[in-house]
PDB file of C-alpha atoms in Angstrom:
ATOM      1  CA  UNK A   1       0.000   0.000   0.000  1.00  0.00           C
ATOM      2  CA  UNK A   2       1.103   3.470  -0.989  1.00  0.00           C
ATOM      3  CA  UNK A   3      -0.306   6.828   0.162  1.00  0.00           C
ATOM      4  CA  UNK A   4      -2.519   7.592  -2.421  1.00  0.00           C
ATOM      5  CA  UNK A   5      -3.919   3.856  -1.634  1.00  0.00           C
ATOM      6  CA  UNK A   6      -4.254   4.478   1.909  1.00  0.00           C
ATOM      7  CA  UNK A   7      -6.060   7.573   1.236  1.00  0.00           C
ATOM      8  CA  UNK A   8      -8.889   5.669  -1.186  1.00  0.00           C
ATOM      9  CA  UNK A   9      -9.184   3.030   1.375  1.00  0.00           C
ATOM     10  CA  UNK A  10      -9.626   5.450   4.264  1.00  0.00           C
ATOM     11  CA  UNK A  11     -12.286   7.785   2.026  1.00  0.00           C
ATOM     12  CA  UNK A  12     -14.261   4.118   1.281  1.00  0.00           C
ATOM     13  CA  UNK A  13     -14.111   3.118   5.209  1.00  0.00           C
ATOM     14  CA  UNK A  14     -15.889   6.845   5.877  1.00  0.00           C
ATOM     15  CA  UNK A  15     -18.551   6.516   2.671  1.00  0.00           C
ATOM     16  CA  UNK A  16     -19.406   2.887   4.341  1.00  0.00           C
ATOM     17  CA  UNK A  17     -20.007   4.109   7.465  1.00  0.00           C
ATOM     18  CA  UNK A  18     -21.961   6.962   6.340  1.00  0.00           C
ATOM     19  CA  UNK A  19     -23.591   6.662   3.120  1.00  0.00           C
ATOM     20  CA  UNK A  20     -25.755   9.354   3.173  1.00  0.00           C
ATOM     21  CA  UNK A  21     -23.127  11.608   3.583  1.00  0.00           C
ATOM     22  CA  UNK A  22     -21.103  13.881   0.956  1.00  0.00           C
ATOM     23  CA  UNK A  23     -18.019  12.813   1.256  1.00  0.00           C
ATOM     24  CA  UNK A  24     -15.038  13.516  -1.610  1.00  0.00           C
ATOM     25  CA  UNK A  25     -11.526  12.550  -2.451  1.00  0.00           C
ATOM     26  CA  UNK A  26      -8.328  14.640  -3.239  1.00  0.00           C
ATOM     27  CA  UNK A  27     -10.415  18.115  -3.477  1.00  0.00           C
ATOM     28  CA  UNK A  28      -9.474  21.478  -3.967  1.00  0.00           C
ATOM     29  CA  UNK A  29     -11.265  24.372  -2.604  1.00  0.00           C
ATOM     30  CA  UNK A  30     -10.095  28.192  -1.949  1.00  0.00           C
ATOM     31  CA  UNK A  31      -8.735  29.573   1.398  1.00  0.00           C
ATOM     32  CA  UNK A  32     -10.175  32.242   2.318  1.00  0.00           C
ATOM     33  CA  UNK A  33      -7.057  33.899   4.020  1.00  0.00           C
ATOM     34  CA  UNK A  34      -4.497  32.435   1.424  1.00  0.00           C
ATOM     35  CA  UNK A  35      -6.883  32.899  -1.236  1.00  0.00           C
ATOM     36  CA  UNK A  36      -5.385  29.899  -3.345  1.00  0.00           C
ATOM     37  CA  UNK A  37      -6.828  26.168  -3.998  1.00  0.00           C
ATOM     38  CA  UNK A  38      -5.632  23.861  -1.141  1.00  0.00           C
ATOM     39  CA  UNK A  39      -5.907  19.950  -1.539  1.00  0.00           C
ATOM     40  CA  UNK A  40      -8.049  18.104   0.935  1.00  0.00           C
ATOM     41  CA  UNK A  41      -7.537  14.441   0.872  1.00  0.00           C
ATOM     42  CA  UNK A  42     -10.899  13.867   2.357  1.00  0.00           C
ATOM     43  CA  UNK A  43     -13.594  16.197   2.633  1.00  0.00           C
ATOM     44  CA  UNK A  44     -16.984  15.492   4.009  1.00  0.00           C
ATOM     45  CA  UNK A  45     -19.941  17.803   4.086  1.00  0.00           C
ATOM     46  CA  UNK A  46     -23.428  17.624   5.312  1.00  0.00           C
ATOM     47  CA  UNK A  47     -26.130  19.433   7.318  1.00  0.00           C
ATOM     48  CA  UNK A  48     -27.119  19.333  10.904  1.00  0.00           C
ATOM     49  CA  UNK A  49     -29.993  20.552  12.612  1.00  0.00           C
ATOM     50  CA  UNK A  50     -29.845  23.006   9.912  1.00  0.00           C
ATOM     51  CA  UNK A  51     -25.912  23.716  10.271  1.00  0.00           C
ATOM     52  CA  UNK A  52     -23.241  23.523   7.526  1.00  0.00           C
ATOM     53  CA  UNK A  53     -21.000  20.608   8.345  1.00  0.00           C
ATOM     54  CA  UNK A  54     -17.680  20.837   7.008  1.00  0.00           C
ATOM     55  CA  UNK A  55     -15.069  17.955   8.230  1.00  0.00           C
ATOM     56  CA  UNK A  56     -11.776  17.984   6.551  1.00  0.00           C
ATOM     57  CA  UNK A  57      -9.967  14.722   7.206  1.00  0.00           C
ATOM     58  CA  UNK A  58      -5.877  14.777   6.571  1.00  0.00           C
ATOM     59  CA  UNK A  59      -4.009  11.232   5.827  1.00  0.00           C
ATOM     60  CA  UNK A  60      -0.469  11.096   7.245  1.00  0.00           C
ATOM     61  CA  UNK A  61       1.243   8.375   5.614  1.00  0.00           C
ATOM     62  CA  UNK A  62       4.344   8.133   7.055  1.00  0.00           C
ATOM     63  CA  UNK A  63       7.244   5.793   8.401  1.00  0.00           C
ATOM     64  CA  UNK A  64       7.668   7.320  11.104  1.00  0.00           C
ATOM     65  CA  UNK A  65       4.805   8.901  13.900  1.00  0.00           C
ATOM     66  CA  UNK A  66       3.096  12.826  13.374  1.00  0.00           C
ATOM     67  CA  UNK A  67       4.592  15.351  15.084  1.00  0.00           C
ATOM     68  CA  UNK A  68       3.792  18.556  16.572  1.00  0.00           C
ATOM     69  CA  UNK A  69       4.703  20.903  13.257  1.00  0.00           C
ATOM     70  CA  UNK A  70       2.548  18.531  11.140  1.00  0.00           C
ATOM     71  CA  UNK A  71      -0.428  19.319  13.872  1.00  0.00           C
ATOM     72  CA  UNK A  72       0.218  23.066  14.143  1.00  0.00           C
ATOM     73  CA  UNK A  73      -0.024  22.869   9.997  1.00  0.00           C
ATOM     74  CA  UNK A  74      -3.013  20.996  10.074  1.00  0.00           C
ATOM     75  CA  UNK A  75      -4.689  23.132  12.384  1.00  0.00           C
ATOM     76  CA  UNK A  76      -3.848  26.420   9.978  1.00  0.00           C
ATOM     77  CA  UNK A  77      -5.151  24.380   7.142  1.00  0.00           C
ATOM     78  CA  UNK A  78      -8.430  23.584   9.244  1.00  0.00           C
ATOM     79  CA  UNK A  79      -9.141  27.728  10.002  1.00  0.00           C
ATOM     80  CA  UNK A  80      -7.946  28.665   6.183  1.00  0.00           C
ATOM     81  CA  UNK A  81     -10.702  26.257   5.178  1.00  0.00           C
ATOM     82  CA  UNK A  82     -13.245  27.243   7.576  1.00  0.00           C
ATOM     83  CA  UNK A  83     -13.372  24.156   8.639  1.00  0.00           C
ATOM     84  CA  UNK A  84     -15.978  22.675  11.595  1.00  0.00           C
ATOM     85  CA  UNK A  85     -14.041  19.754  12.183  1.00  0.00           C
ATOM     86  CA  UNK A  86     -10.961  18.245  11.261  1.00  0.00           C
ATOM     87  CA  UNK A  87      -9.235  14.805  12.084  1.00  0.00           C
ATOM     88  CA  UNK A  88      -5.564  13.701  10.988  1.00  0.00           C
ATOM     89  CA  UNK A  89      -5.308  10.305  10.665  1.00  0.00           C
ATOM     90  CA  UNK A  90      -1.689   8.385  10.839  1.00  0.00           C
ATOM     91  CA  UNK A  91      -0.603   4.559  10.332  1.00  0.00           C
ATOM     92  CA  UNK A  92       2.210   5.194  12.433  1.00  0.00           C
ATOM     93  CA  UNK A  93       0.683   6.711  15.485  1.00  0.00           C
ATOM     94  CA  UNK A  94       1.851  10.665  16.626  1.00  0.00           C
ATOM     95  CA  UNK A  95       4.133  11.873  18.956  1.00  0.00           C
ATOM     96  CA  UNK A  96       3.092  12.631  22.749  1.00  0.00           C
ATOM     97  CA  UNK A  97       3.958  16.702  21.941  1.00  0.00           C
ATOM     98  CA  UNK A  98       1.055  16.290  18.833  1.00  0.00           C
ATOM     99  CA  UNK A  99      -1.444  14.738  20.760  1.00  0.00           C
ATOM    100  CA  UNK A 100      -0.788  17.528  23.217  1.00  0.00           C
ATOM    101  CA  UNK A 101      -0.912  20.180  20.905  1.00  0.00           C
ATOM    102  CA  UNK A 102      -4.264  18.528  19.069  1.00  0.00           C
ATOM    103  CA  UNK A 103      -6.290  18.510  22.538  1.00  0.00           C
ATOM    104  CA  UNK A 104      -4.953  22.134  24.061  1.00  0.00           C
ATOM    105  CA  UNK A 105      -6.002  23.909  20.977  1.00  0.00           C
ATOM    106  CA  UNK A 106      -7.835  26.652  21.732  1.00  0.00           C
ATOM    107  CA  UNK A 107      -9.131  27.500  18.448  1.00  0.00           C
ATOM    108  CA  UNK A 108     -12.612  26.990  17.557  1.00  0.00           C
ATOM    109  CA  UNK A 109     -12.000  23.753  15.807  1.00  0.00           C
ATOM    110  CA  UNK A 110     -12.310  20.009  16.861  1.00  0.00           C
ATOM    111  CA  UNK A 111      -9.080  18.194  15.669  1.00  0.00           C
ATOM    112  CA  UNK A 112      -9.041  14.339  16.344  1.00  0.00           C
ATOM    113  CA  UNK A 113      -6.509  12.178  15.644  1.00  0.00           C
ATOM    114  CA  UNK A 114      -6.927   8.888  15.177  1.00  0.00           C
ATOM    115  CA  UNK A 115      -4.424   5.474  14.285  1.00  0.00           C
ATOM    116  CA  UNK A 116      -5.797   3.659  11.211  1.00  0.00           C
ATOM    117  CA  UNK A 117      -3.782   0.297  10.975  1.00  0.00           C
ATOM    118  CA  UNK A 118      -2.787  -0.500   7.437  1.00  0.00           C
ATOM    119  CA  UNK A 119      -4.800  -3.835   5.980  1.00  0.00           C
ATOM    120  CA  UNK A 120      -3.678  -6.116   3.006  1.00  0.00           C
TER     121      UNK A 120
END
């Protein structure tokens, strides 16, 4: 498995456990403070009690686990985006310093992150 296969398998584990949901793959939509097109690997949109949903979901690929800058980037990312939600997901795991950062944030955005184990 490669990144770009890791990312299609983690987009199809989301659409099967939400079907009714919009939910896209490799996406581009503009910042509004950078004013460019960023990628999203995952992007999933709905409505909730008659609120915009917007969760942007980050795949971290790596050999090695996330650390704090990749959080602190993601987090930037999230409030370019206007994002309501955002969770980085790793198959390595993340660094005690990112999960710290991740839960402190004081920002008015939800950041998970969550371990999804590689399958054959």
């Amino acid at each position: 498995m490669n990144w770009k296969d890791y990312e299609i398998y983690i987009t199809k584990h989301f659409q099967s456990l939400f079907p009714e949901t919009s939910i896209k793959h490799d996406i581009r939509r503009e910042g509004l403070m950078s004013k460019t097109k960023r990628q999203i690997d995952i992007l999933i949109e709905g409505k909730i009690a008659g609120f915009d949903l917007k969760v942007i979901v980050d795949c971290k690929y790596f050999n090695k686990k996330v650390d704090v800058k990749a959080v602190e980037s993601f987090l930037s990312f999230l409030q370019d985006l206007k994002a309501s939600k955002g969770i980085l997901i790793t198959n390595n795991g993340y660094t005690d310093a990112a999960y710290n950062r991740a839960t402190y944030d004081s920002q008015d955005i939800e950041l998970r992150i969550m371990v999804l184990l590689q399958f054959s």
